Coordinates of C-alpha atoms in Angstrom, one line a residue:
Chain A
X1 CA 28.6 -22.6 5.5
X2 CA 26.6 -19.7 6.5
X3 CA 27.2 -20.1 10.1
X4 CA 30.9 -20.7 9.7
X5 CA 31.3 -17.5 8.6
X6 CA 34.4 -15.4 10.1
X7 CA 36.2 -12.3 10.0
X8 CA 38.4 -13.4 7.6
X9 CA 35.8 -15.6 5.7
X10 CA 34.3 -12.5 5.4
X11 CA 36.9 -10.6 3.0
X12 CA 37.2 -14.0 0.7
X13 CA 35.6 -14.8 -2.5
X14 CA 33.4 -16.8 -0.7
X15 CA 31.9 -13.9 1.3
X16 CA 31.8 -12.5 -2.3
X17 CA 29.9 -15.3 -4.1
X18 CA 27.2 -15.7 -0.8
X19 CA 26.7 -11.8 -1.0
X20 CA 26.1 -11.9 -5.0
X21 CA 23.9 -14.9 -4.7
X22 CA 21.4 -12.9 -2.2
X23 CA 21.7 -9.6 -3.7
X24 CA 21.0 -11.8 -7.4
X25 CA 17.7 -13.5 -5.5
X26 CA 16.2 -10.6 -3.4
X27 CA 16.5 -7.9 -6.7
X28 CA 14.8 -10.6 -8.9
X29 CA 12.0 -11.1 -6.1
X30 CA 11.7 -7.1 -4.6
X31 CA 13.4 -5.2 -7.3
X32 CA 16.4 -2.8 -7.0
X33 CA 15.7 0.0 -4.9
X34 CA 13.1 -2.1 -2.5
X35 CA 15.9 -4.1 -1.6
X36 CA 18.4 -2.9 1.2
X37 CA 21.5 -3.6 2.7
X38 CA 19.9 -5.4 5.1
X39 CA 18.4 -7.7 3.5
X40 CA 21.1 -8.4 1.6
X41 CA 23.3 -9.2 4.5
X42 CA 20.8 -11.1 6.3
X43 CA 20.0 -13.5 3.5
X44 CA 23.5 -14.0 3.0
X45 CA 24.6 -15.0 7.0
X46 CA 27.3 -12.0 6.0
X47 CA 27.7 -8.9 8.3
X48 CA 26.4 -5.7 6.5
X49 CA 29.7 -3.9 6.9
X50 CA 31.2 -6.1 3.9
X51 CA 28.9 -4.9 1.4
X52 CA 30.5 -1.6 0.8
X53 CA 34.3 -3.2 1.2
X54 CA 33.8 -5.7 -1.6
X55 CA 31.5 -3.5 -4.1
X56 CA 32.1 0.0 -3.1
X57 CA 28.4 0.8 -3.2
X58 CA 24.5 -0.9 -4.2
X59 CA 25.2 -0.2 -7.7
X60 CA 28.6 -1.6 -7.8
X61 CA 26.7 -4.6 -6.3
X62 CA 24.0 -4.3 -9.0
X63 CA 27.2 -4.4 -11.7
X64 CA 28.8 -7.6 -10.6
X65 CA 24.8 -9.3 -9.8
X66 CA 24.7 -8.8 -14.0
X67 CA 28.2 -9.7 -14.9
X68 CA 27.7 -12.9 -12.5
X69 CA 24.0 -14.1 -14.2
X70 CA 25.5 -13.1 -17.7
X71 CA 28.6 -15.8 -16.7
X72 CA 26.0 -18.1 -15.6
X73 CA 23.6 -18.0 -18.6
X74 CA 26.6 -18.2 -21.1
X75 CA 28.4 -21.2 -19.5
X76 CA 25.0 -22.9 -18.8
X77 CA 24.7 -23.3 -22.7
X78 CA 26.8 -25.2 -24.6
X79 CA 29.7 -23.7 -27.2
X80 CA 28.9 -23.6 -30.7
X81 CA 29.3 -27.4 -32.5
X82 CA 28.8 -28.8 -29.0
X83 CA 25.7 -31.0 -29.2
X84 CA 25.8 -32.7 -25.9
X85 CA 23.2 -30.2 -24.7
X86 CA 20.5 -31.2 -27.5
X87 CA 19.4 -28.8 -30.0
X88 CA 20.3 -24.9 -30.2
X89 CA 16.8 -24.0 -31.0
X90 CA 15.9 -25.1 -28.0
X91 CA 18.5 -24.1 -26.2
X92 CA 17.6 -20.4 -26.8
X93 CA 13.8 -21.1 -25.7
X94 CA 15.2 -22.5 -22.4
X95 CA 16.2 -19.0 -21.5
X96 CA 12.7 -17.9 -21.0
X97 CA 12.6 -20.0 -17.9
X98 CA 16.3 -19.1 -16.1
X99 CA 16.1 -17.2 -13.0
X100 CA 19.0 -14.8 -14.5
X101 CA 15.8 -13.8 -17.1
X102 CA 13.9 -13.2 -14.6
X103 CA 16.5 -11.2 -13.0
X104 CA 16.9 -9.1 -16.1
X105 CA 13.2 -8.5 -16.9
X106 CA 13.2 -6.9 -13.3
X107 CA 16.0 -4.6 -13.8
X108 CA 15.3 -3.5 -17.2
X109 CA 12.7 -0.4 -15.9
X110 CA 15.7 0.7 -14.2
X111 CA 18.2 -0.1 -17.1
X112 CA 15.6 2.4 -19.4
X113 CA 14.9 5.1 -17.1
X114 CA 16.4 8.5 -18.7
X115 CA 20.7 8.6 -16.9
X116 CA 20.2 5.1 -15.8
X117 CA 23.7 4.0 -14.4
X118 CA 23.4 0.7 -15.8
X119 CA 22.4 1.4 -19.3
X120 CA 25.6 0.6 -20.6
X121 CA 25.7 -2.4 -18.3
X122 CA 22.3 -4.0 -20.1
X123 CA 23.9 -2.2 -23.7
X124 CA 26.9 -5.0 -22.9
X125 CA 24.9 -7.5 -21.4
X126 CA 22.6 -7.7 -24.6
X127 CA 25.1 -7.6 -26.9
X128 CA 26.9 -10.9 -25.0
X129 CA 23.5 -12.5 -25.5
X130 CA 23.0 -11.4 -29.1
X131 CA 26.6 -13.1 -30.2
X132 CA 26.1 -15.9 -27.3
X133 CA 22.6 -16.8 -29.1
X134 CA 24.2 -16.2 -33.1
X135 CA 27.2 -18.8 -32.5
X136 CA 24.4 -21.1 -31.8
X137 CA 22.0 -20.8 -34.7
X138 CA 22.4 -23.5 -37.1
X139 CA 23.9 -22.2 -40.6
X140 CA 20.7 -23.8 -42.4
X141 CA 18.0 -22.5 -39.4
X142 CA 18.2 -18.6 -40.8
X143 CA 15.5 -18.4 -43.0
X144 CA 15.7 -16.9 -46.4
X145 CA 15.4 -13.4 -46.9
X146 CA 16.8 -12.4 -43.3
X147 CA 20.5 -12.0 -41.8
X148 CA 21.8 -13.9 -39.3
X149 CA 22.0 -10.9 -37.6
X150 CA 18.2 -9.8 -38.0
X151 CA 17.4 -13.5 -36.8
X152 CA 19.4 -13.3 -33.8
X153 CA 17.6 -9.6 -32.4
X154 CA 14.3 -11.1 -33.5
X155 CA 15.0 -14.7 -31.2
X156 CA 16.4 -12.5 -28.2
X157 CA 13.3 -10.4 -28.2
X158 CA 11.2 -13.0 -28.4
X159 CA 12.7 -14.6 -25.6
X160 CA 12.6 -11.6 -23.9
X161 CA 9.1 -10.6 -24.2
X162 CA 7.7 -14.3 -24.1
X163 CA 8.9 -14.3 -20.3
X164 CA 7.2 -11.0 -19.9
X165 CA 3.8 -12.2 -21.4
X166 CA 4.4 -16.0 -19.0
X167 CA 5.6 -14.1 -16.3
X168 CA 2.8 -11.8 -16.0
X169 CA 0.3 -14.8 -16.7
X170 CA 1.5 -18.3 -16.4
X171 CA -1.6 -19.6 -17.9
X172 CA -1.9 -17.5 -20.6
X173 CA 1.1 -18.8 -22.5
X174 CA 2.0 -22.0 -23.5
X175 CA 5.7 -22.2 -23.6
X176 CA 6.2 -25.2 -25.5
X177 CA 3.9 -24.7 -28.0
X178 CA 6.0 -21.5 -28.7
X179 CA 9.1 -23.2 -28.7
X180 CA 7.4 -25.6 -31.3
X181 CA 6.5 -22.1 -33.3
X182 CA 9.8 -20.9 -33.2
X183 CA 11.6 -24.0 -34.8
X184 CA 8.6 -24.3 -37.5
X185 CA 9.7 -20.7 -38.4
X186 CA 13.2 -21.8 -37.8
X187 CA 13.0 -24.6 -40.1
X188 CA 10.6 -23.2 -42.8
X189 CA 13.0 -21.1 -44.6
X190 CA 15.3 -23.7 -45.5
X191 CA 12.8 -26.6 -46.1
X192 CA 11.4 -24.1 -48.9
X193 CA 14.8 -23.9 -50.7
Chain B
X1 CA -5.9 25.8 -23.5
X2 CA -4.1 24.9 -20.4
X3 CA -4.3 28.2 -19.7
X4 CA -7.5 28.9 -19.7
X5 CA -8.3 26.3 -17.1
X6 CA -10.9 27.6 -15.0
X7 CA -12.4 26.0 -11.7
X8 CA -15.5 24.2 -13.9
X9 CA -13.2 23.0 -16.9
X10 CA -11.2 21.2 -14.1
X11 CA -13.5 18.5 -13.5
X12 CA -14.4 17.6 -17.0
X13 CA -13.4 15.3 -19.4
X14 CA -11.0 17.9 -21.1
X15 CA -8.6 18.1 -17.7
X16 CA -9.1 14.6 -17.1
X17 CA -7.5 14.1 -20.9
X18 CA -4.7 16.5 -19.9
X19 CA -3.9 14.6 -16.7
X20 CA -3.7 11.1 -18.4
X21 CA -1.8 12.4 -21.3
X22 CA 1.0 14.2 -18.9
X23 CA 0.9 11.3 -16.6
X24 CA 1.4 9.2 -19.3
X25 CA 4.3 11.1 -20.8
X26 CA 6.1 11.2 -17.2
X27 CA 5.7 7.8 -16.5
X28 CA 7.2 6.7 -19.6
X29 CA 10.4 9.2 -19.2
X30 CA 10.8 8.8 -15.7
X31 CA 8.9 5.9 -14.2
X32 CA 6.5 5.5 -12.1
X33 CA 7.6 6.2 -8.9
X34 CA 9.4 8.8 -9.5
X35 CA 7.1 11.1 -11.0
X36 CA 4.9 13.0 -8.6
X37 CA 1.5 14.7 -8.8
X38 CA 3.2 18.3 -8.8
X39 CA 4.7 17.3 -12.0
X40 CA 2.0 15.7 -13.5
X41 CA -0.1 19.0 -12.4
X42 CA 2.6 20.8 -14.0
X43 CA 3.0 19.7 -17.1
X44 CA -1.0 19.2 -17.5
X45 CA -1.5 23.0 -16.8
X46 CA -3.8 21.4 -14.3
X47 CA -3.9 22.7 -10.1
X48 CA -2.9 19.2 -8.3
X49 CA -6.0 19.1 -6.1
X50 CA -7.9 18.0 -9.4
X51 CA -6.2 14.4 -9.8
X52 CA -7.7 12.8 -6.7
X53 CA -10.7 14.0 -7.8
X54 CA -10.6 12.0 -11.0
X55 CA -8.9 9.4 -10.0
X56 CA -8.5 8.8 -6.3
X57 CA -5.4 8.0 -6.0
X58 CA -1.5 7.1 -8.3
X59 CA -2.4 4.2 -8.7
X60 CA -6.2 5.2 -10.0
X61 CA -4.2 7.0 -12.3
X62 CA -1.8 4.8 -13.5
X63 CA -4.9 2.1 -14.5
X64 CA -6.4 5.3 -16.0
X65 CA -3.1 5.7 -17.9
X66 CA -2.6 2.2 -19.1
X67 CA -6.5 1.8 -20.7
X68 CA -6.2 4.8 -22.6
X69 CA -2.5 3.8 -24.1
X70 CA -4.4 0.6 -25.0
X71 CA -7.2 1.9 -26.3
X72 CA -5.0 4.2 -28.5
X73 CA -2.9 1.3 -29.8
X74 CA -6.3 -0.9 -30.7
X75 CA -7.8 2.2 -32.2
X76 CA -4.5 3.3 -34.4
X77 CA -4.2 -0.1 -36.0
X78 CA -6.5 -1.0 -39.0
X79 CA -9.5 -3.3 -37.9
X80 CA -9.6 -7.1 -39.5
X81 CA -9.7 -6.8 -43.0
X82 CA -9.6 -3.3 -43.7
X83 CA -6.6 -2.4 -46.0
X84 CA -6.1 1.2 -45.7
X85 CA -2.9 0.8 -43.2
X86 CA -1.1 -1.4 -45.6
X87 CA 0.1 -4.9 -44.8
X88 CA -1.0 -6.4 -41.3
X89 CA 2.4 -8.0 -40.2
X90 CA 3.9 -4.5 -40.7
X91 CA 1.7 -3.3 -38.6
X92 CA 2.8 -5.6 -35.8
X93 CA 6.2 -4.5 -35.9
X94 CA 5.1 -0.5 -36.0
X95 CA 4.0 -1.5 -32.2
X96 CA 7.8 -1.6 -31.6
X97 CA 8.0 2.1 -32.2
X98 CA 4.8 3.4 -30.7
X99 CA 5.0 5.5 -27.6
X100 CA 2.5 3.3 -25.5
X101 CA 5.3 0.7 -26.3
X102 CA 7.8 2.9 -24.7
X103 CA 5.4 3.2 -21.7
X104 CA 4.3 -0.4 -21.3
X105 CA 8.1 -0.9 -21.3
X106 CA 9.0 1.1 -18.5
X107 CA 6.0 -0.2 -16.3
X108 CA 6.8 -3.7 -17.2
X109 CA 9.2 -3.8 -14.1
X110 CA 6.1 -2.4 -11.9
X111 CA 4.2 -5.0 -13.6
X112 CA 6.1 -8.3 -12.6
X113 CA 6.7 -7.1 -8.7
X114 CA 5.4 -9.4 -5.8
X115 CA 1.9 -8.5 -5.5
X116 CA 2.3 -5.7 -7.5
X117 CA -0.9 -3.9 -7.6
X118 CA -0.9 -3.7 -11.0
X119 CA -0.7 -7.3 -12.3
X120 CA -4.1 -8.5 -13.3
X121 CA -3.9 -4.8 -15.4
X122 CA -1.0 -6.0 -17.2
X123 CA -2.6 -9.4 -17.7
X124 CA -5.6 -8.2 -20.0
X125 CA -3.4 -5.7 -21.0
X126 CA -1.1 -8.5 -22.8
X127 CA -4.4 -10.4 -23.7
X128 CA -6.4 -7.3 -25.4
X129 CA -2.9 -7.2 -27.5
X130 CA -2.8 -11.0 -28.6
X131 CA -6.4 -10.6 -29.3
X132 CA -5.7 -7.6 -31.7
X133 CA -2.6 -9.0 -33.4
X134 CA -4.4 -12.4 -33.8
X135 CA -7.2 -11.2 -35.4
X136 CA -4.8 -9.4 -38.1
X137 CA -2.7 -12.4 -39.3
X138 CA -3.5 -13.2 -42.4
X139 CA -4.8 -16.9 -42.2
X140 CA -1.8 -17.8 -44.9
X141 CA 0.5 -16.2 -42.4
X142 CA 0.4 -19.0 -39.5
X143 CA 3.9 -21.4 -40.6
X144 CA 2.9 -25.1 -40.5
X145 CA 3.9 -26.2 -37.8
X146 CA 2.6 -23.8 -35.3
X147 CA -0.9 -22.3 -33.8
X148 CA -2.2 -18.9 -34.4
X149 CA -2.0 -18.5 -30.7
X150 CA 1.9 -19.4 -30.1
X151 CA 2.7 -17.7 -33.4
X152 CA 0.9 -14.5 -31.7
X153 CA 2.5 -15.1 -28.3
X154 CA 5.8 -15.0 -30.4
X155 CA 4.9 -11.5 -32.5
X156 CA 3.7 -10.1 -29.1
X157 CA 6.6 -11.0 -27.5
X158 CA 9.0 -10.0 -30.3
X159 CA 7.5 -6.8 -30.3
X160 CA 8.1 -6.2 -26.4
X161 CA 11.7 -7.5 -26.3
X162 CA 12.8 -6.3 -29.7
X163 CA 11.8 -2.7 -28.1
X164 CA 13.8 -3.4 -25.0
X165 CA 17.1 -4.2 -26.7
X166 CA 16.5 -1.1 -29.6
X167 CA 15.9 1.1 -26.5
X168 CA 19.0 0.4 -24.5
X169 CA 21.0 0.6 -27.7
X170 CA 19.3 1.9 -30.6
X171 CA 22.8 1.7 -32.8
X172 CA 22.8 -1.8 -31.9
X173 CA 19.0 -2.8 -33.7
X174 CA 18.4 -2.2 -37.2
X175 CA 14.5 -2.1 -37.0
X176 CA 13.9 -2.6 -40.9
X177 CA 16.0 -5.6 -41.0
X178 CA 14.0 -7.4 -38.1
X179 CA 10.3 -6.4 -39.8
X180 CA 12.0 -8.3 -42.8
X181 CA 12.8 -10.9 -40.7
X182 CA 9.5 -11.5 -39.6
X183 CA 7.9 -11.0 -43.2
X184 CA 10.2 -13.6 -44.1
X185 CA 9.4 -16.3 -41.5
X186 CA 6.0 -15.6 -41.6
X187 CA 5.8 -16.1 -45.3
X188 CA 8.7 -19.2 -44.9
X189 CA 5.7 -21.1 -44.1
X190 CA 3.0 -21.1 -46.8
X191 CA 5.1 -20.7 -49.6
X192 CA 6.7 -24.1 -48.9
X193 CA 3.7 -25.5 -49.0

């Protein structure tokens, strides 16, 4: 595919998808600003040239890299009611281990810093998770004497910062006996009713 | 004080304090590659020649940096049993306001870097705070169901990505709510049994 690629292949959505797809891989692995143009293009089998024709510039790249892995992580669950994909509980765990988390753990330093101009990106890209993740949660799994609401920041967050702690060192966490914690905690509210 | 900085009072322990604490502000607000040692000499009151001196190099620093936020964050929490800082799992969740927090945060992304140079720094970092939030849950606060150490991994981690989310969007994160939250699920537990 790679090799196939023409002038005119290079203006398509294709050329589009294979240039997200690198730039997506190489900011999860380097970082942002370690990662060039170059790199980008190489990875991709795409000359450099259509880089600034399809996003403008590196943070207009950066943009659709988040609005791409935010697509993927909410269609990679299943809607609310569906239960082919097993429990929701677990569902939420299994975004500790998607590469798009480990995408957004790296970019988050630069999503913080003071004027970052993707704030407002991660603001939305949160928020999508937040109501992504609340559709999910059983009625009977939000434990007396907490909102759904409350729940949903606190099972984010905790997704959020157990990849940090695995990520940082594997064999200092065991991920499924947190996912075990979570639906005790889950399920100990209602059980007590 | 900073002004009277003379040539002997550069090379004690009182300008060494200055240099973390200034380095530490500036890495938290502006990262840490973009802060340099002119501003950290700056804002310490301190001539720039000094921080070599103390610390060989940034990244001598920034490991100088990181075990004094720790130590602060281990020292400002009540030890094991001591009740003068009220209840324990509040105490937790304080950690999501505390200004190490905010630092720890912004480094994260340093942190989790191909061989970033500050890894195995992060790694005891994250294990020095288990250890302390471990040793504070009250026994009756584990749910059945789980382990003191995922139940930790979970707080730890709550507190880490319940920061990120109130940080990008403070509107968004009602911080009382979510220390209810978790007084709730930790209590869910025990009083159902």
């Amino acid at each position: 595919m790679v090799r196939m690629a023409t002038r005119r292949a290079e203006t398509t959505e294709e050329s589009r998808r294979l240039l997200v797809a690198a730039a997506a891989g190489l900011f999860a692995e380097k970082g942002y600003r370690q990662t060039s143009f170059v790199d980008i293009a190489e990875r991709a089998g795409i000359s450099r040239g259509s880089i600034p024709w399809h996003f403008g510039n590196k943070l207009g790249l950066l943009k659709a890299v988040l609005d791409d892995r935010l697509q993927t992580v909410l269609t990679g669950v299943a809607p609310p009611g569906d239960d082919r994909s097993g429990d929701p509980l677990d569902q939420v765990m299994d975004f500790i281990r998607l590469p798009a988390t480990r995408l957004f753990i790296t970019l988050l330093a630069e999503a913080v810093e003071v004027d970052s101009p993707i704030r407002e990106h991660y603001a939305q890209l949160h928020s999508a998770l937040r109501q992504a993740v609340q559709s999910r949660i059983p009625a009977g799994a939000v434990p007396a004497g907490t909102t759904p609401e409350a729940f949903t920041v606190l099972l984010v967050g905790a997704v959020i910062g157990v990849h940090a702690q695995w990520r940082i060192a594997p064999e200092a966490v065991d991920l499924e006996a947190v996912q075990a914690a979570i639906r005790a905690l889950a399920l100990a509210g209602p059980r007590s009713g």
